[in-house]
Amino acid sequence: MAEELDLTGQDSDGGSEEVVLTPAELIERLEQAWMNEKFAPELLESKCEIVECVMEQLEHMEENLRRARKGDLKVSIHRMEMERIRYVLSSYLRCRLTKIEKFFPHVLEKEKTRREGESSSLSPEEFAFAKEYMANTETYLKNVALKHMPPNLQKVDLLRSVPKPDLDSYVFLRVKERQENILVEPETDEQRDYVIDLEEGSQHLIRYKTIAPLVASGAVQLI
């Protein structure tokens, strides 16, 4: 795992930007995306470029192992590392699918109202899965329950029926880049808004929606 990998992203103006990562940096990006996805209450931006690069890297590592000398201790070590990477990758994807199934009407509504140039929360495959899941859910509800009800009750608003992600839930985070003047909303009507600074390396327990933009930008890491 010595070669560098090209990862296409977006710059602040919405244009295309190529980032060159070493394999170690790529795995670190995957682990960061995995941790953020595990602990964020909402579905985060899709990291399909990272997923694709990691899958290509795993294939490359598998090819190298086939050419390696049998009985070499390095083979066992590299195979253990591959299994670890596969676990992180599959756990990341399972976590995203679980959120899509749990919040599918809201995920699709957010995708539908997404502004041009704004990053998508869904990969093309996830978008197809979410649409199919919603269609199957509607068909199931209609066949099992709705068709047996009075005509005025045979429609269901899934956006209202399915709970939204709880953005007011609290999360632990580690600050990667110093942030100043973060506005914290009060928990009760008796309290006032207040501003805090987040020092690099510090850890906090804070309401998710307060720092959601910082998670998206990579300034903080959920833990």
mmCIF file of C-alpha atoms in Angstrom:
data_model
loop_
_atom_site.group_PDB
_atom_site.id
_atom_site.type_symbol
_atom_site.label_atom_id
_atom_site.label_comp_id
_atom_site.label_asym_id
_atom_site.label_seq_id
_atom_site.Cartn_x
_atom_site.Cartn_y
_atom_site.Cartn_z
ATOM 1 C CA MET A 1 0.000 0.000 0.000
ATOM 2 C CA ALA A 2 2.546 2.577 -1.105
ATOM 3 C CA GLU A 3 0.978 4.287 -4.123
ATOM 4 C CA GLU A 4 -1.080 7.480 -3.918
ATOM 5 C CA LEU A 5 -4.762 7.676 -4.815
ATOM 6 C CA ASP A 6 -6.795 10.432 -6.480
ATOM 7 C CA LEU A 7 -9.960 11.436 -4.687
ATOM 8 C CA THR A 8 -12.282 13.882 -6.427
ATOM 9 C CA GLY A 9 -14.078 16.337 -4.174
ATOM 10 C CA GLN A 10 -15.610 19.795 -4.283
ATOM 11 C CA ASP A 11 -13.995 23.098 -3.400
ATOM 12 C CA SER A 12 -15.738 25.968 -1.644
ATOM 13 C CA ASP A 13 -17.030 27.329 -4.989
ATOM 14 C CA GLY A 14 -18.691 24.022 -5.831
ATOM 15 C CA GLY A 15 -16.098 23.153 -8.481
ATOM 16 C CA SER A 16 -14.304 19.878 -8.918
ATOM 17 C CA GLU A 17 -11.094 19.413 -6.950
ATOM 18 C CA GLU A 18 -8.717 16.467 -6.962
ATOM 19 C CA VAL A 19 -7.151 15.470 -3.659
ATOM 20 C CA VAL A 20 -4.223 13.056 -3.690
ATOM 21 C CA LEU A 21 -4.223 10.717 -0.679
ATOM 22 C CA THR A 22 -1.889 7.990 0.439
ATOM 23 C CA PRO A 23 -3.578 4.648 1.276
ATOM 24 C CA ALA A 24 -3.149 5.383 4.997
ATOM 25 C CA GLU A 25 -4.851 8.781 4.591
ATOM 26 C CA LEU A 26 -7.654 7.159 2.606
ATOM 27 C CA ILE A 27 -8.347 4.624 5.374
ATOM 28 C CA GLU A 28 -8.249 7.443 7.919
ATOM 29 C CA ARG A 29 -10.897 9.307 5.878
ATOM 30 C CA LEU A 30 -13.039 6.163 5.819
ATOM 31 C CA GLU A 31 -12.732 5.703 9.588
ATOM 32 C CA GLN A 32 -13.681 9.353 10.175
ATOM 33 C CA ALA A 33 -16.742 9.017 7.928
ATOM 34 C CA TRP A 34 -17.669 5.775 9.734
ATOM 35 C CA MET A 35 -17.457 7.339 13.207
ATOM 36 C CA ASN A 36 -19.404 10.424 12.157
ATOM 37 C CA GLU A 37 -22.113 8.305 10.539
ATOM 38 C CA LYS A 38 -22.386 6.037 13.590
ATOM 39 C CA PHE A 39 -22.895 8.882 16.043
ATOM 40 C CA ALA A 40 -24.780 11.492 13.992
ATOM 41 C CA PRO A 41 -28.578 11.297 14.370
ATOM 42 C CA GLU A 42 -29.143 12.151 10.698
ATOM 43 C CA LEU A 43 -27.900 10.719 7.408
ATOM 44 C CA LEU A 44 -24.708 12.545 6.475
ATOM 45 C CA GLU A 45 -23.316 13.440 3.075
ATOM 46 C CA SER A 46 -22.476 10.426 0.940
ATOM 47 C CA LYS A 47 -18.775 9.560 0.771
ATOM 48 C CA CYS A 48 -19.106 7.354 -2.306
ATOM 49 C CA GLU A 49 -15.715 8.484 -3.701
ATOM 50 C CA ILE A 50 -13.993 7.247 -0.549
ATOM 51 C CA VAL A 51 -15.954 3.966 -0.653
ATOM 52 C CA GLU A 52 -15.006 3.366 -4.285
ATOM 53 C CA CYS A 53 -11.325 4.144 -3.661
ATOM 54 C CA VAL A 54 -11.218 1.829 -0.633
ATOM 55 C CA MET A 55 -12.815 -1.009 -2.621
ATOM 56 C CA GLU A 56 -10.239 -0.522 -5.392
ATOM 57 C CA GLN A 57 -7.459 -0.510 -2.806
ATOM 58 C CA LEU A 58 -8.738 -3.752 -1.282
ATOM 59 C CA GLU A 59 -8.704 -5.387 -4.716
ATOM 60 C CA HIS A 60 -5.148 -4.174 -5.239
ATOM 61 C CA MET A 61 -4.081 -5.539 -1.853
ATOM 62 C CA GLU A 62 -5.697 -8.886 -2.661
ATOM 63 C CA GLU A 63 -3.724 -9.085 -5.896
ATOM 64 C CA ASN A 64 -0.493 -8.333 -4.033
ATOM 65 C CA LEU A 65 -1.226 -11.086 -1.524
ATOM 66 C CA ARG A 66 -1.760 -13.622 -4.309
ATOM 67 C CA ARG A 67 1.730 -12.843 -5.604
ATOM 68 C CA ALA A 68 3.331 -12.937 -2.137
ATOM 69 C CA ARG A 69 5.427 -15.886 -0.982
ATOM 70 C CA LYS A 70 3.434 -18.451 1.002
ATOM 71 C CA GLY A 71 4.307 -18.663 4.655
ATOM 72 C CA ASP A 72 5.489 -15.029 4.757
ATOM 73 C CA LEU A 73 4.423 -13.418 8.061
ATOM 74 C CA LYS A 74 3.626 -10.195 6.206
ATOM 75 C CA VAL A 75 0.841 -11.997 4.355
ATOM 76 C CA SER A 76 -0.996 -12.776 7.596
ATOM 77 C CA ILE A 77 -0.564 -9.219 8.857
ATOM 78 C CA HIS A 78 -1.809 -7.689 5.607
ATOM 79 C CA ARG A 79 -4.776 -10.072 5.504
ATOM 80 C CA MET A 80 -5.759 -9.053 9.053
ATOM 81 C CA GLU A 81 -5.564 -5.402 8.008
ATOM 82 C CA MET A 82 -7.755 -6.120 4.982
ATOM 83 C CA GLU A 83 -10.379 -7.769 7.186
ATOM 84 C CA ARG A 84 -10.321 -4.761 9.503
ATOM 85 C CA ILE A 85 -10.843 -2.383 6.566
ATOM 86 C CA ARG A 86 -13.655 -4.549 5.187
ATOM 87 C CA TYR A 87 -15.364 -4.500 8.591
ATOM 88 C CA VAL A 88 -15.195 -0.683 8.800
ATOM 89 C CA LEU A 89 -16.441 -0.327 5.221
ATOM 90 C CA SER A 90 -19.370 -2.741 5.630
ATOM 91 C CA SER A 91 -20.305 -1.231 9.011
ATOM 92 C CA TYR A 92 -20.314 2.255 7.456
ATOM 93 C CA LEU A 93 -22.590 1.141 4.610
ATOM 94 C CA ARG A 94 -24.917 -0.816 6.946
ATOM 95 C CA CYS A 95 -25.241 2.217 9.202
ATOM 96 C CA ARG A 96 -26.268 4.372 6.259
ATOM 97 C CA LEU A 97 -28.819 1.816 5.028
ATOM 98 C CA THR A 98 -30.293 1.577 8.529
ATOM 99 C CA LYS A 99 -30.791 5.351 8.596
ATOM 100 C CA ILE A 100 -32.324 5.337 5.114
ATOM 101 C CA GLU A 101 -34.824 2.672 6.183
ATOM 102 C CA LYS A 102 -35.609 4.566 9.396
ATOM 103 C CA PHE A 103 -36.001 8.040 7.875
ATOM 104 C CA PHE A 104 -36.714 7.288 4.198
ATOM 105 C CA PRO A 105 -39.468 9.919 3.575
ATOM 106 C CA HIS A 106 -37.329 12.693 5.058
ATOM 107 C CA VAL A 107 -34.189 11.507 3.259
ATOM 108 C CA LEU A 108 -35.990 11.578 -0.090
ATOM 109 C CA GLU A 109 -37.636 14.933 0.659
ATOM 110 C CA LYS A 110 -34.247 16.440 1.491
ATOM 111 C CA GLU A 111 -32.855 15.064 -1.758
ATOM 112 C CA LYS A 112 -35.796 16.475 -3.718
ATOM 113 C CA THR A 113 -35.359 19.966 -2.244
ATOM 114 C CA ARG A 114 -31.557 19.960 -2.529
ATOM 115 C CA ARG A 115 -30.220 23.108 -4.182
ATOM 116 C CA GLU A 116 -28.087 22.925 -7.310
ATOM 117 C CA GLY A 117 -24.440 22.462 -6.393
ATOM 118 C CA GLU A 118 -25.259 21.224 -2.884
ATOM 119 C CA SER A 119 -23.720 17.893 -1.918
ATOM 120 C CA SER A 120 -26.082 14.913 -1.935
ATOM 121 C CA SER A 121 -26.786 12.813 1.143
ATOM 122 C CA LEU A 122 -27.277 9.757 -1.075
ATOM 123 C CA SER A 123 -25.146 7.867 -3.534
ATOM 124 C CA PRO A 124 -26.948 6.834 -6.752
ATOM 125 C CA GLU A 125 -27.348 3.297 -5.386
ATOM 126 C CA GLU A 126 -28.700 4.582 -2.061
ATOM 127 C CA PHE A 127 -31.137 6.877 -3.854
ATOM 128 C CA ALA A 128 -32.481 3.948 -5.878
ATOM 129 C CA PHE A 129 -32.757 1.860 -2.695
ATOM 130 C CA ALA A 130 -34.615 4.644 -0.837
ATOM 131 C CA LYS A 131 -37.120 5.104 -3.667
ATOM 132 C CA GLU A 132 -37.742 1.360 -3.925
ATOM 133 C CA TYR A 133 -38.074 1.068 -0.139
ATOM 134 C CA MET A 134 -40.646 3.868 -0.076
ATOM 135 C CA ALA A 135 -42.627 2.354 -2.968
ATOM 136 C CA ASN A 136 -42.633 -1.070 -1.272
ATOM 137 C CA THR A 137 -43.715 0.462 2.044
ATOM 138 C CA GLU A 138 -46.596 2.315 0.398
ATOM 139 C CA THR A 139 -47.689 -0.840 -1.449
ATOM 140 C CA TYR A 140 -47.538 -2.902 1.738
ATOM 141 C CA LEU A 141 -49.580 -0.369 3.719
ATOM 142 C CA LYS A 142 -52.160 -0.169 0.958
ATOM 143 C CA ASN A 143 -52.579 -3.943 0.606
ATOM 144 C CA VAL A 144 -52.532 -4.777 4.309
ATOM 145 C CA ALA A 145 -54.433 -1.903 5.891
ATOM 146 C CA LEU A 146 -55.475 1.108 3.842
ATOM 147 C CA LYS A 147 -57.706 -0.655 1.327
ATOM 148 C CA HIS A 148 -59.812 -2.007 4.192
ATOM 149 C CA MET A 149 -60.424 1.460 5.630
ATOM 150 C CA PRO A 150 -63.015 4.107 4.653
ATOM 151 C CA PRO A 151 -62.147 6.040 1.463
ATOM 152 C CA ASN A 152 -61.301 9.230 3.371
ATOM 153 C CA LEU A 153 -58.684 7.321 5.410
ATOM 154 C CA GLN A 154 -56.990 5.451 2.559
ATOM 155 C CA LYS A 155 -54.108 7.899 2.251
ATOM 156 C CA VAL A 156 -51.154 8.212 4.590
ATOM 157 C CA ASP A 157 -48.650 11.059 4.749
ATOM 158 C CA LEU A 158 -45.345 9.281 5.370
ATOM 159 C CA LEU A 159 -43.547 12.575 6.018
ATOM 160 C CA ARG A 160 -45.837 13.125 9.005
ATOM 161 C CA SER A 161 -46.079 9.478 10.039
ATOM 162 C CA VAL A 162 -42.364 8.618 10.093
ATOM 163 C CA PRO A 163 -40.352 10.371 12.859
ATOM 164 C CA LYS A 164 -37.644 12.820 11.815
ATOM 165 C CA PRO A 165 -34.020 12.494 12.934
ATOM 166 C CA ASP A 166 -33.604 14.002 16.399
ATOM 167 C CA LEU A 167 -31.205 16.873 15.722
ATOM 168 C CA ASP A 168 -31.563 18.019 19.342
ATOM 169 C CA SER A 169 -29.839 14.892 20.644
ATOM 170 C CA TYR A 170 -26.421 15.301 22.250
ATOM 171 C CA VAL A 171 -23.173 13.976 20.785
ATOM 172 C CA PHE A 172 -19.559 13.704 21.910
ATOM 173 C CA LEU A 173 -16.996 15.340 19.659
ATOM 174 C CA ARG A 174 -13.293 16.079 19.340
ATOM 175 C CA VAL A 175 -12.252 19.402 17.822
ATOM 176 C CA LYS A 176 -9.849 19.073 14.878
ATOM 177 C CA GLU A 177 -9.715 22.770 13.957
ATOM 178 C CA ARG A 178 -10.189 25.671 16.378
ATOM 179 C CA GLN A 179 -13.635 27.270 16.061
ATOM 180 C CA GLU A 180 -14.664 30.647 17.433
ATOM 181 C CA ASN A 181 -18.051 32.153 18.292
ATOM 182 C CA ILE A 182 -20.172 29.015 18.096
ATOM 183 C CA LEU A 183 -23.730 29.991 18.990
ATOM 184 C CA VAL A 184 -25.345 27.610 21.480
ATOM 185 C CA GLU A 185 -29.123 27.754 21.753
ATOM 186 C CA PRO A 186 -30.730 27.599 25.222
ATOM 187 C CA GLU A 187 -32.349 24.411 26.483
ATOM 188 C CA THR A 188 -35.171 26.269 28.251
ATOM 189 C CA ASP A 189 -37.031 29.547 27.737
ATOM 190 C CA GLU A 190 -35.434 30.938 30.897
ATOM 191 C CA GLN A 191 -31.942 30.656 29.425
ATOM 192 C CA ARG A 192 -30.292 32.859 26.813
ATOM 193 C CA ASP A 193 -28.200 32.065 23.760
ATOM 194 C CA TYR A 194 -24.479 32.064 24.458
ATOM 195 C CA VAL A 195 -21.292 31.810 22.415
ATOM 196 C CA ILE A 196 -18.389 29.406 22.960
ATOM 197 C CA ASP A 197 -14.979 28.792 21.406
ATOM 198 C CA LEU A 198 -13.886 25.261 20.591
ATOM 199 C CA GLU A 199 -10.166 24.733 21.080
ATOM 200 C CA GLU A 200 -8.276 22.285 18.874
ATOM 201 C CA GLY A 201 -7.951 18.883 20.564
ATOM 202 C CA SER A 202 -10.667 19.586 23.134
ATOM 203 C CA GLN A 203 -13.638 17.248 23.626
ATOM 204 C CA HIS A 204 -17.231 18.276 24.251
ATOM 205 C CA LEU A 205 -20.751 16.982 24.789
ATOM 206 C CA ILE A 206 -23.039 19.262 22.813
ATOM 207 C CA ARG A 207 -26.349 19.356 20.953
ATOM 208 C CA TYR A 208 -25.906 17.936 17.459
ATOM 209 C CA LYS A 209 -27.661 20.668 15.477
ATOM 210 C CA THR A 210 -25.291 23.250 16.989
ATOM 211 C CA ILE A 211 -22.255 21.612 15.428
ATOM 212 C CA ALA A 212 -23.804 19.842 12.403
ATOM 213 C CA PRO A 213 -22.117 22.258 9.936
ATOM 214 C CA LEU A 214 -18.761 21.591 11.626
ATOM 215 C CA VAL A 215 -19.234 17.836 11.210
ATOM 216 C CA ALA A 216 -19.970 18.355 7.522
ATOM 217 C CA SER A 217 -16.874 20.553 7.044
ATOM 218 C CA GLY A 218 -14.603 18.150 8.958
ATOM 219 C CA ALA A 219 -13.725 20.704 11.630
ATOM 220 C CA VAL A 220 -14.918 18.331 14.369
ATOM 221 C CA GLN A 221 -15.001 14.538 14.701
ATOM 222 C CA LEU A 222 -17.830 12.700 16.434
ATOM 223 C CA ILE A 223 -16.581 10.125 18.965
#
